[in-house]
């Protein structure tokens, strides 16, 4: 069995996808206990195309923080079309023709970013980024949405990305809605958007640990599921432990272990 993904579905719950040959099983993680001894090497797990799983044809090895090989990335075409201005392939052309939303999203402490989300993903895009609050402020197809994103970024002096290492420092802070509303109202006023009350609060769907350790370079994944915060999987194992899922995806489950104690040096406080 190979780990394909750990992610939010549209029901706002977290699931684990495992691959056996070319068959994918999806496991809801509520009350789930991980007991995995993972492989040292990582392999490209493949991807979904039109809802159908496509196994990596070559079974390519991938780097510690990669989730797909270059061959599969090219087959999808997202990165080249969105970030390198390459001519989109057939599948990506269909993707870009669909409706896209422009959004503002809030992260601690007091950080707002502007971004885009395809209509098929919508709110899932915000959940997977660990956005605490968000608001859709415009829409168009995928060809025009990037221009709108750039315009808003310049006008409001907003970032278009928030690094995971930044998010990892503030996992324990649950923001207050009234403070976020003031920030968003100011942004909306600058953009000339008069609608208020369309701020979506996602904070009740997240777990906020009082203290936690970020675990790195460990091939054991053991503990009871607590939550998923952006790229960080939170497990209970003698306190809260946080694991970067990009380090986990593509590894094989080699064995199952009941108990494991992590060596930790630094505890982070939210």
XYZ file of N, CA, C and O in Angstrom, residues 105-177:
292
model
N -8.141 35.532 1.590
C -8.084 34.550 2.677
C -7.232 35.088 3.814
O -6.228 35.775 3.591
N -7.640 34.731 5.043
C -6.955 35.241 6.243
C -6.134 34.150 6.912
O -6.578 33.011 7.086
N -4.912 34.531 7.321
C -4.016 33.673 8.080
C -3.444 34.476 9.247
O -3.272 35.698 9.145
N -3.141 33.793 10.315
C -2.495 34.464 11.443
C -1.025 34.752 11.115
O -0.391 33.997 10.361
N -0.470 35.828 11.701
C -1.157 36.856 12.485
C -1.473 38.081 11.607
O -0.566 38.781 11.177
N -2.733 38.298 11.303
C -3.168 39.469 10.548
C -2.766 39.473 9.095
O -2.604 40.531 8.491
N -2.583 38.302 8.508
C -2.094 38.198 7.139
C -3.231 37.847 6.173
O -3.977 36.888 6.403
N -3.360 38.618 5.098
C -4.369 38.364 4.071
C -3.667 38.103 2.745
O -2.721 38.803 2.386
N -4.122 37.079 2.030
C -3.589 36.805 0.694
C -4.725 36.815 -0.308
O -5.892 36.641 0.044
N -4.375 37.020 -1.572
C -5.336 36.908 -2.658
C -4.976 35.667 -3.457
O -3.803 35.339 -3.638
N -6.005 34.927 -3.891
C -5.748 33.701 -4.626
C -6.909 33.331 -5.518
O -7.920 34.041 -5.583
N -6.772 32.198 -6.203
C -7.807 31.733 -7.128
C -8.173 30.289 -6.812
O -7.357 29.521 -6.300
N -9.414 29.928 -7.148
C -9.895 28.563 -6.927
C -10.820 28.171 -8.068
O -11.742 28.912 -8.405
N -10.583 27.014 -8.643
C -11.459 26.481 -9.675
C -12.805 26.104 -9.081
O -12.899 25.690 -7.926
N -13.875 26.241 -9.853
C -15.226 25.975 -9.364
C -15.374 24.544 -8.855
O -16.169 24.283 -7.947
N -14.621 23.599 -9.425
C -14.727 22.203 -8.988
C -14.135 21.982 -7.607
O -14.465 20.998 -6.941
N -13.258 22.879 -7.186
C -12.628 22.728 -5.878
C -13.198 23.706 -4.857
O -13.379 23.363 -3.705
N -13.465 24.920 -5.292
C -14.114 25.901 -4.435
C -13.512 25.981 -3.054
O -12.320 26.254 -2.876
N -14.352 25.729 -2.047
C -13.921 25.876 -0.660
C -12.811 24.900 -0.280
O -12.003 25.193 0.617
N -12.747 23.741 -0.925
C -11.685 22.785 -0.606
C -10.310 23.416 -0.782
O -9.364 23.080 -0.069
N -10.218 24.301 -1.751
C -8.955 25.009 -1.991
C -8.547 25.813 -0.759
O -7.369 25.873 -0.399
N -9.516 26.414 -0.089
C -9.219 27.219 1.103
C -8.884 26.339 2.295
O -7.978 26.635 3.083
N -9.609 25.230 2.435
C -9.351 24.305 3.534
C -7.949 23.706 3.432
O -7.246 23.591 4.437
N -7.550 23.325 2.223
C -6.242 22.700 2.080
C -5.111 23.695 2.313
O -3.988 23.294 2.603
N -5.405 24.986 2.198
C -4.396 26.005 2.483
C -4.376 26.419 3.953
O -3.513 27.181 4.365
N -5.342 25.940 4.732
C -5.470 26.318 6.135
C -5.914 27.766 6.300
O -5.573 28.441 7.282
N -6.691 28.272 5.347
C -7.270 29.616 5.487
C -8.254 29.609 6.653
O -9.090 28.719 6.767
N -8.157 30.611 7.516
C -9.039 30.681 8.680
C -10.392 31.301 8.313
O -11.431 30.882 8.814
N -10.358 32.297 7.456
C -11.552 32.951 6.922
C -11.294 33.219 5.444
O -10.144 33.368 5.024
N -12.380 33.306 4.668
C -12.200 33.669 3.263
C -13.455 34.343 2.733
O -14.543 34.249 3.313
N -13.282 34.985 1.594
C -14.411 35.606 0.902
C -14.133 35.570 -0.593
O -13.050 35.965 -1.036
N -15.084 35.054 -1.373
C -14.980 35.122 -2.829
C -15.371 36.530 -3.262
O -16.442 37.022 -2.912
N -14.517 37.182 -4.028
C -14.752 38.590 -4.363
C -14.963 38.836 -5.854
O -15.380 39.921 -6.248
N -14.673 37.832 -6.691
C -14.869 38.005 -8.136
C -14.817 36.625 -8.772
O -14.448 35.632 -8.126
N -15.168 36.561 -10.059
C -15.090 35.300 -10.778
C -14.902 35.560 -12.266
O -15.260 36.610 -12.790
N -14.313 34.576 -12.947
C -14.139 34.614 -14.398
C -13.599 33.245 -14.796
O -13.513 32.332 -13.962
N -13.205 33.083 -16.048
C -12.567 31.824 -16.414
C -11.118 31.840 -15.933
O -10.614 32.850 -15.441
N -10.456 30.696 -16.096
C -9.094 30.575 -15.589
C -8.072 31.389 -16.331
O -6.982 31.640 -15.809
N -8.392 31.818 -17.567
C -7.461 32.633 -18.331
C -7.413 34.063 -17.787
O -6.357 34.675 -17.724
N -8.582 34.583 -17.394
C -8.670 35.964 -16.919
C -8.408 36.087 -15.422
O -8.011 37.152 -14.947
N -8.631 35.008 -14.683
C -8.563 35.107 -13.221
C -7.159 35.449 -12.746
O -6.983 36.135 -11.726
N -6.141 35.009 -13.466
C -4.769 35.326 -13.070
C -4.478 36.817 -13.186
O -3.738 37.379 -12.375
N -5.068 37.458 -14.199
C -4.911 38.902 -14.351
C -5.579 39.629 -13.192
O -5.033 40.590 -12.638
N -6.783 39.179 -12.827
C -7.501 39.789 -11.709
C -6.725 39.619 -10.407
O -6.663 40.524 -9.573
N -6.152 38.437 -10.229
C -5.362 38.181 -9.023
C -4.196 39.149 -8.922
O -3.926 39.724 -7.860
N -3.502 39.351 -10.030
C -2.355 40.258 -10.045
C -2.782 41.692 -9.756
O -2.119 42.413 -8.988
N -3.910 42.114 -10.340
C -4.407 43.477 -10.130
C -4.738 43.728 -8.662
O -4.376 44.775 -8.103
N -5.431 42.780 -8.032
C -5.800 42.937 -6.621
C -4.555 42.887 -5.736
O -4.438 43.635 -4.760
N -3.621 42.022 -6.076
C -2.382 41.919 -5.307
C -1.646 43.251 -5.285
O -1.162 43.695 -4.235
N -1.589 43.908 -6.447
C -0.899 45.197 -6.538
C -1.686 46.285 -5.827
O -1.127 47.083 -5.062
N -3.001 46.327 -6.057
C -3.822 47.397 -5.490
C -3.855 47.352 -3.967
O -3.806 48.398 -3.300
N -3.930 46.144 -3.405
C -4.016 46.010 -1.945
C -2.683 45.660 -1.300
O -2.610 45.499 -0.078
N -1.639 45.520 -2.129
C -0.321 45.137 -1.623
C -0.405 43.826 -0.837
O 0.072 43.717 0.298
N -1.016 42.814 -1.482
C -1.215 41.517 -0.842
C -0.326 40.455 -1.466
O -0.051 40.477 -2.664
N 0.088 39.500 -0.668
C 0.831 38.358 -1.181
C -0.124 37.407 -1.896
O -1.331 37.399 -1.642
N 0.422 36.581 -2.787
C -0.368 35.547 -3.441
C -0.017 34.159 -2.917
O -0.543 33.158 -3.403
N 0.852 34.099 -1.919
C 1.202 32.804 -1.322
C 1.661 33.005 0.117
O 2.240 34.040 0.457
N 1.362 32.009 0.933
C 1.813 32.000 2.330
C 2.556 30.685 2.549
O 1.994 29.605 2.343
N 3.805 30.764 2.936
C 4.625 29.563 3.063
C 4.173 28.688 4.228
O 3.712 29.181 5.261
N 4.322 27.380 4.044
C 3.925 26.432 5.084
C 4.721 26.620 6.369
O 4.200 26.424 7.464
N 5.992 27.016 6.239
C 6.802 27.214 7.443
C 6.236 28.357 8.278
O 6.316 28.345 9.517
N 5.633 29.357 7.621
C 4.966 30.442 8.354
C 3.729 29.903 9.066
O 3.523 30.170 10.256
N 2.920 29.142 8.355
C 1.688 28.613 8.949
C 1.985 27.715 10.143
O 1.229 27.688 11.117
N 3.104 26.978 10.071
C 3.432 26.034 11.147
C 3.684 26.727 12.476
O 3.588 26.106 13.539
N 3.995 28.018 12.439
C 4.299 28.753 13.671
C 3.035 29.186 14.416
O 3.116 29.568 15.583
N 1.886 29.146 13.749
C 0.672 29.723 14.338
C -0.489 28.737 14.376
O -1.650 29.137 14.378
N -0.184 27.439 14.441
C -1.237 26.425 14.447
C -2.121 26.498 15.690
O -3.264 26.044 15.664
N -1.606 27.052 16.767
C -2.364 27.085 18.011
C -3.226 28.315 18.201
O -3.935 28.429 19.205
N -3.200 29.261 17.263
C -3.952 30.516 17.434
C -5.247 30.471 16.645
O -5.235 30.328 15.420
N -6.362 30.610 17.336
C -7.672 30.695 16.693
C -8.081 32.164 16.636
O -8.323 32.793 17.670
N -8.143 32.738 15.455
C -8.411 34.183 15.346
C -9.843 34.538 15.719
O -10.753 33.707 15.637
N -10.026 35.793 16.130
C -11.356 36.282 16.478
C -12.020 36.885 15.240
O -11.431 37.707 14.537
N -13.259 36.487 15.019
C -13.961 36.877 13.795
C -14.101 38.390 13.692
O -13.945 38.961 12.600
